[in-house]
Every structure is written in C-alpha cells, then in structure tokens.
Amino acid sequence: PAGVSPTGPGPERLLVTAGPTHEPIDDVRYISNRSSGRLGIALCDQAVRRGWNATLLLGPSAVAPADSLVTVRRFRTTADLRALLGAELGLCDVLIMAAAVADYRPVPASGKLRRTARKLVLELEPTPDLLAECSARRRPDQVLVGFALEPEDGLEESAHRKLAAKGCDLIVANPLETLESEHIRAVLIAPDGSVRGAPLPVSKAEFAGILLDEVARLRALKHARVEAPAGHAP
Ligand code: CTP
C-alpha cells in the first residue's frame, strides 16, 4: 500500500550524504568548503554495526568508511548529488543529509581562465535546496534528518527556522567550530520544539550512536502511524 516501504520488512536502509561539493569555476578551479565528511562516515559505520544497510553518497573528501559493508557512491557537484538522490531516495527508510552542499555556484568557464591585470568578478547562481526537494517527494514512513551549521549565537532559533523551512523530522544543529574537528557538540531539534543532545563535545562515533538511536525512535513512531488503521493513530 502507498506509504509503506516498497521492500517491506527487513533491515533499516540508511542513506547518508557527506562531505563538501566542488563547484567548478573553470576546468582547473572550483569553489568548495571545509567539510571533512567524517560524521557521515561515522554514521554509516555505526549503522552497519547495528545490522542496518548503509549507503553513503560521499563528496570529494580524503576520508572513506572503514567498514567495507557500506555502499559508497561518489559525487562532486551539487548537480551530481541531486542526480544520486533522485535514484536513491525511494530506496531508503532514513535519509541523513550531512553533506555541506554549496548554496551558490558559478556558471563554469570552459578551459582555463587566464590571469589579467584587471579584477575578475565571478557571478554565482543559487543551487537547488536538495533537502527541501527530498522532503517534498518523500514517503510518509521515511525519516529525514537535516543539518544546520550555525554560529553559536542564535544557533537554536536558526535551527528551528531551518527545520520548518526544509520540512524534515529532525535538525542537527552544529556550531561552526565542528568543521574539520574530531569532536562534535551538537543539539537535536524536533518539530515539537524538543531539544536534546549533549552540550559537551563527544567523539563523532559517539554522536553517530546518539543520532541513530533518535532516528530509530522516530522511525518506530512513524511506523506505528502508517500501520495504524484510520482513526486509530496512536
Ligand atoms: N542543503 C541542501 N541543499 C543545499 C544547501 C543545503 O540540501 N543547496 C542541506 C544541507 O545538507 C543541510 C541543510 O540543508 O542538511 C542545512 O544546510 P545549511 O548550510 O546549514 O543551511 P542553508 O540552507 O544553506 O542556509 P544558510 O545559508 O542560511 O545557513
């Protein structure tokens, strides 16, 4: 029936995006960011340990998962990631969008831009919001988790705004210092306004465990709702 996972009962199928994007300026240069992809990798490693199926859509990151049971598909640009999500979203039960996707991209020049004595002005166009797109076309039983990279000041308010704007089930709000760090000090924000999480920094592996526990809880709640006959929702 509509709304039920197409392959029925079985191990949870986790889809994680991680790492930065590269948006080409020309055939030689690109615009990127400092995301390492490590948290997404930790999430997949933890998921496999729990007996889940894990697929990682990984950007141009130097690190890769330790566990060979993780299926890895690589992307470079926002457009590549969008195409991969188009193919993979319907096959997962849970999507965790940990990738640091570009917000703007140049229209790439072909060949190599040459140096001149004049200023070079790059024009950037907005990229599509992939998380919002996934949210618009997901099944009701799927759990969607977004990330919000925020300055410490006003972190929770901005994260609440992003949660609503992107229509996901959970937002992981990260202070900016998390970038490139071995540790994470994040809070989990749910649509009912509840805020959980460790205020103290924990390893990315430990945080991955905390996040997967929360995801499993949300999945169970959704399952109960989708399975319950109309009028008997818990
Ligand atoms: N994201 C996305 N597509 C984009 C940009 C971001 O799917 N083009 C996702 C990220 O993977 C992350 C979430 O949206 O899960 C929030 O990303 P973030 O950069 O914190 O927020 P933005 O939407 O870029 O908003 P702002 O620039 O105001 O921080």
Short mmCIF file of C-alpha atoms and ligand atoms in Angstrom, two decimals:
data_model
loop_
_atom_site.label_atom_id
_atom_site.label_comp_id
_atom_site.label_asym_id
_atom_site.label_seq_id
_atom_site.Cartn_x
_atom_site.Cartn_y
_atom_site.Cartn_z
CA PRO A 1 0.00 0.00 0.00
CA ALA A 2 1.03 3.60 -0.54
CA GLY A 3 3.25 4.96 2.18
CA VAL A 4 4.74 1.62 3.14
CA SER A 5 8.36 0.85 2.44
CA PRO A 6 8.43 -0.87 -1.00
CA THR A 7 10.57 -3.82 0.00
CA GLY A 8 8.66 -4.49 3.24
CA PRO A 9 10.22 -5.61 6.50
CA GLY A 10 13.97 -6.09 6.65
CA PRO A 11 16.98 -4.19 7.92
CA GLU A 12 16.67 -0.42 8.03
CA ARG A 13 18.08 1.17 4.90
CA LEU A 14 20.07 4.28 5.75
CA LEU A 15 21.12 6.82 3.13
CA VAL A 16 23.71 9.38 4.22
CA THR A 17 25.20 12.28 2.28
CA ALA A 18 28.55 13.62 3.47
CA GLY A 19 31.45 15.82 2.55
CA PRO A 20 31.76 19.02 0.58
CA THR A 21 30.77 19.79 -3.01
CA HIS A 22 33.14 21.15 -5.66
CA GLU A 23 31.55 23.72 -7.95
CA PRO A 24 33.83 24.37 -10.94
CA ILE A 25 34.88 27.89 -11.86
CA ASP A 26 36.68 26.61 -14.97
CA ASP A 27 38.37 23.34 -15.96
CA VAL A 28 41.04 23.86 -13.28
CA ARG A 29 39.48 25.63 -10.27
CA TYR A 30 36.48 25.17 -8.03
CA ILE A 31 34.58 26.63 -5.06
CA SER A 32 34.28 24.37 -2.04
CA ASN A 33 34.07 24.36 1.77
CA ARG A 34 35.87 22.82 4.74
CA SER A 35 33.56 19.85 5.41
CA SER A 36 35.53 16.63 6.09
CA GLY A 37 32.69 14.12 5.68
CA ARG A 38 33.78 12.36 8.89
CA LEU A 39 30.45 12.49 10.70
CA GLY A 40 28.60 10.95 7.74
CA ILE A 41 31.20 8.19 7.59
CA ALA A 42 30.84 7.56 11.35
CA LEU A 43 27.05 7.31 10.88
CA CYS A 44 27.42 4.62 8.20
CA ASP A 45 29.98 2.65 10.21
CA GLN A 46 27.68 2.70 13.27
CA ALA A 47 24.65 1.75 11.17
CA VAL A 48 26.38 -1.30 9.70
CA ARG A 49 27.37 -2.37 13.22
CA ARG A 50 23.65 -2.33 14.09
CA GLY A 51 22.82 -4.57 11.14
CA TRP A 52 21.35 -1.74 9.01
CA ASN A 53 22.08 -1.35 5.30
CA ALA A 54 24.05 1.83 4.71
CA THR A 55 24.64 3.77 1.50
CA LEU A 56 26.96 6.76 1.62
CA LEU A 57 26.86 9.47 -1.01
CA LEU A 58 30.31 10.95 -0.48
CA GLY A 59 31.71 14.16 -1.87
CA PRO A 60 35.36 14.92 -2.64
CA SER A 61 36.63 14.03 0.83
CA ALA A 62 40.02 12.49 1.66
CA VAL A 63 38.46 10.05 4.15
CA ALA A 64 36.34 6.96 3.40
CA PRO A 65 34.39 4.49 5.60
CA ALA A 66 36.35 1.80 7.45
CA ASP A 67 33.57 -0.74 7.00
CA SER A 68 33.51 -2.43 3.61
CA LEU A 69 29.80 -3.22 4.05
CA VAL A 70 28.96 0.43 3.41
CA THR A 71 27.98 1.08 -0.22
CA VAL A 72 29.78 4.25 -1.33
CA ARG A 73 28.79 6.38 -4.32
CA ARG A 74 30.82 9.48 -5.04
CA PHE A 75 29.66 12.94 -6.13
CA ARG A 76 31.48 16.11 -6.97
CA THR A 77 28.94 18.86 -7.64
CA THR A 78 25.51 19.72 -6.23
CA ALA A 79 24.06 18.58 -9.56
CA ASP A 80 25.79 15.15 -9.22
CA LEU A 81 24.42 14.76 -5.69
CA ARG A 82 20.96 15.76 -6.86
CA ALA A 83 21.02 13.01 -9.51
CA LEU A 84 22.19 10.40 -6.97
CA LEU A 85 19.45 11.42 -4.53
CA GLY A 86 16.93 11.13 -7.35
CA ALA A 87 17.93 7.49 -7.76
CA GLU A 88 18.42 6.60 -4.08
CA LEU A 89 15.73 8.44 -2.10
CA GLY A 90 12.96 5.95 -2.93
CA LEU A 91 15.15 3.03 -1.82
CA CYS A 92 15.86 4.22 1.73
CA ASP A 93 13.98 4.37 5.03
CA VAL A 94 16.11 7.13 6.51
CA LEU A 95 17.98 9.99 4.84
CA ILE A 96 20.59 11.92 6.81
CA MET A 97 21.80 14.98 4.87
CA ALA A 98 25.16 15.63 6.49
CA ALA A 99 26.75 16.90 3.24
CA ALA A 100 27.83 20.53 3.13
CA VAL A 101 26.11 21.34 -0.16
CA ALA A 102 27.04 24.60 -1.93
CA ASP A 103 24.46 27.38 -1.69
CA TYR A 104 25.82 29.15 -4.80
CA ARG A 105 27.73 28.02 -7.87
CA PRO A 106 29.43 29.77 -10.78
CA VAL A 107 28.46 29.16 -14.37
CA PRO A 108 31.73 27.41 -15.25
CA ALA A 109 34.00 28.78 -17.97
CA SER A 110 35.44 26.24 -20.36
CA GLY A 111 39.21 25.82 -20.45
CA LYS A 112 41.37 27.85 -18.06
CA LEU A 113 40.66 31.44 -17.11
CA ARG A 114 43.79 33.49 -17.81
CA ARG A 115 45.35 35.99 -15.47
CA THR A 116 45.00 39.62 -16.48
CA ALA A 117 45.74 42.88 -14.68
CA ARG A 118 42.01 43.56 -14.28
CA LYS A 119 39.68 42.44 -11.45
CA LEU A 120 37.86 39.20 -12.08
CA VAL A 121 34.20 39.16 -10.98
CA LEU A 122 32.55 35.76 -10.53
CA GLU A 123 28.81 35.62 -10.87
CA LEU A 124 27.17 32.94 -8.70
CA GLU A 125 23.71 31.41 -9.11
CA PRO A 126 21.77 29.78 -6.26
CA THR A 127 21.78 25.98 -6.15
CA PRO A 128 18.60 23.98 -5.54
CA ASP A 129 17.92 23.09 -1.89
CA LEU A 130 18.30 19.32 -2.10
CA LEU A 131 16.97 18.62 1.39
CA ALA A 132 13.80 20.62 0.73
CA GLU A 133 13.35 18.79 -2.60
CA CYS A 134 13.72 15.39 -0.91
CA SER A 135 11.31 16.46 1.80
CA ALA A 136 8.70 17.37 -0.85
CA ARG A 137 8.79 13.95 -2.51
CA ARG A 138 9.39 11.53 0.35
CA ARG A 139 7.06 8.79 1.60
CA PRO A 140 5.36 9.38 4.96
CA ASP A 141 7.24 6.50 6.60
CA GLN A 142 10.66 7.90 5.69
CA VAL A 143 12.67 9.81 8.28
CA LEU A 144 14.58 12.86 7.04
CA VAL A 145 17.37 14.46 9.05
CA GLY A 146 19.00 17.76 8.12
CA PHE A 147 21.99 19.60 9.49
CA ALA A 148 22.29 23.24 10.37
CA LEU A 149 25.75 24.73 10.58
CA GLU A 150 25.31 27.85 12.66
CA PRO A 151 27.24 30.45 14.59
CA GLU A 152 26.92 29.79 18.35
CA ASP A 153 24.89 32.97 18.76
CA GLY A 154 21.23 32.20 17.97
CA LEU A 155 22.02 28.58 16.99
CA GLU A 156 18.76 27.09 18.25
CA GLU A 157 16.49 29.76 16.73
CA SER A 158 18.06 29.44 13.28
CA ALA A 159 17.92 25.65 13.53
CA HIS A 160 14.19 25.80 14.34
CA ARG A 161 13.67 28.02 11.29
CA LYS A 162 15.58 25.58 9.04
CA LEU A 163 13.64 22.61 10.40
CA ALA A 164 10.37 24.26 9.35
CA ALA A 165 11.66 25.63 6.02
CA LYS A 166 13.08 22.26 4.92
CA GLY A 167 10.26 20.11 6.32
CA CYS A 168 12.44 17.48 7.98
CA ASP A 169 11.89 15.33 11.07
CA LEU A 170 14.99 16.38 12.89
CA ILE A 171 17.71 19.00 12.60
CA VAL A 172 21.19 18.53 13.98
CA ALA A 173 22.37 22.00 14.92
CA ASN A 174 26.13 22.29 14.82
CA PRO A 175 28.21 25.22 15.97
CA LEU A 176 30.63 26.40 13.27
CA GLU A 177 33.64 25.05 15.21
CA THR A 178 32.54 21.47 14.38
CA LEU A 179 34.00 21.85 10.87
CA GLU A 180 37.19 19.79 10.48
CA SER A 181 37.05 18.79 14.15
CA GLU A 182 37.38 15.26 15.59
CA HIS A 183 34.60 16.12 18.05
CA ILE A 184 31.06 17.40 17.85
CA ARG A 185 28.92 19.44 20.19
CA ALA A 186 25.52 19.38 18.57
CA VAL A 187 21.87 19.54 19.62
CA LEU A 188 18.98 17.65 18.04
CA ILE A 189 15.87 19.72 17.39
CA ALA A 190 12.49 18.11 16.62
CA PRO A 191 9.33 19.73 15.17
CA ASP A 192 7.53 19.54 18.55
CA GLY A 193 10.14 22.01 19.79
CA SER A 194 12.01 19.46 21.88
CA VAL A 195 15.75 19.91 22.07
CA ARG A 196 18.07 17.04 23.01
CA GLY A 197 21.71 16.34 22.86
CA ALA A 198 24.99 16.57 24.56
CA PRO A 199 26.10 20.09 25.39
CA LEU A 200 29.59 18.63 25.87
CA PRO A 201 31.79 17.66 22.92
CA VAL A 202 31.73 13.92 22.14
CA SER A 203 33.57 11.92 19.50
CA LYS A 204 31.87 11.74 16.10
CA ALA A 205 31.44 7.95 16.60
CA GLU A 206 29.66 8.51 19.90
CA PHE A 207 27.46 11.23 18.43
CA ALA A 208 26.59 8.94 15.49
CA GLY A 209 25.24 6.41 18.04
CA ILE A 210 23.11 9.08 19.76
CA LEU A 211 21.70 10.25 16.41
CA LEU A 212 20.91 6.72 15.18
CA ASP A 213 19.07 5.97 18.47
CA GLU A 214 16.92 9.06 17.89
CA VAL A 215 16.34 8.12 14.23
CA ALA A 216 15.24 4.60 15.27
CA ARG A 217 12.78 6.13 17.75
CA LEU A 218 11.30 8.44 15.06
CA ARG A 219 11.06 5.53 12.59
CA ALA A 220 9.17 3.42 15.13
CA LEU A 221 6.74 6.31 15.76
CA LYS A 222 6.12 6.75 12.02
CA HIS A 223 5.71 3.04 11.50
CA ALA A 224 3.05 2.89 14.17
CA ARG A 225 1.25 5.81 12.48
CA VAL A 226 1.48 4.41 8.93
CA GLU A 227 0.38 0.92 10.01
CA ALA A 228 -2.47 2.05 12.27
CA PRO A 229 -5.91 2.00 10.59
CA ALA A 230 -7.50 5.44 10.05
CA GLY A 231 -8.89 6.86 13.27
CA HIS A 232 -6.71 4.61 15.41
CA ALA A 233 -3.49 6.56 15.14
CA PRO A 234 -1.57 6.44 18.42
N1 CTP B 1 21.35 21.69 1.95
C1 CTP B 1 20.83 21.15 0.78
N2 CTP B 1 20.99 21.80 -0.41
C2 CTP B 1 21.64 22.99 -0.46
C3 CTP B 1 22.16 23.55 0.73
C4 CTP B 1 22.00 22.88 1.91
O1 CTP B 1 20.24 20.07 0.83
N3 CTP B 1 21.78 23.58 -1.64
C5 CTP B 1 21.15 20.95 3.22
C6 CTP B 1 22.42 20.55 3.96
O2 CTP B 1 22.86 19.28 3.57
C7 CTP B 1 21.96 20.55 5.41
C8 CTP B 1 20.86 21.59 5.44
O3 CTP B 1 20.45 21.78 4.08
O4 CTP B 1 21.41 19.31 5.80
C9 CTP B 1 21.23 22.93 6.02
O5 CTP B 1 22.41 23.41 5.43
P1 CTP B 1 23.00 24.83 5.89
O6 CTP B 1 24.17 25.14 5.01
O7 CTP B 1 23.18 24.87 7.39
O8 CTP B 1 21.75 25.79 5.60
P2 CTP B 1 21.33 26.60 4.32
O9 CTP B 1 20.08 26.06 3.77
O10 CTP B 1 22.49 26.64 3.38
O11 CTP B 1 21.00 28.03 4.94
P3 CTP B 1 22.00 29.23 5.46
O12 CTP B 1 22.81 29.63 4.26
O13 CTP B 1 21.04 30.27 5.92
O14 CTP B 1 22.82 28.68 6.59
#
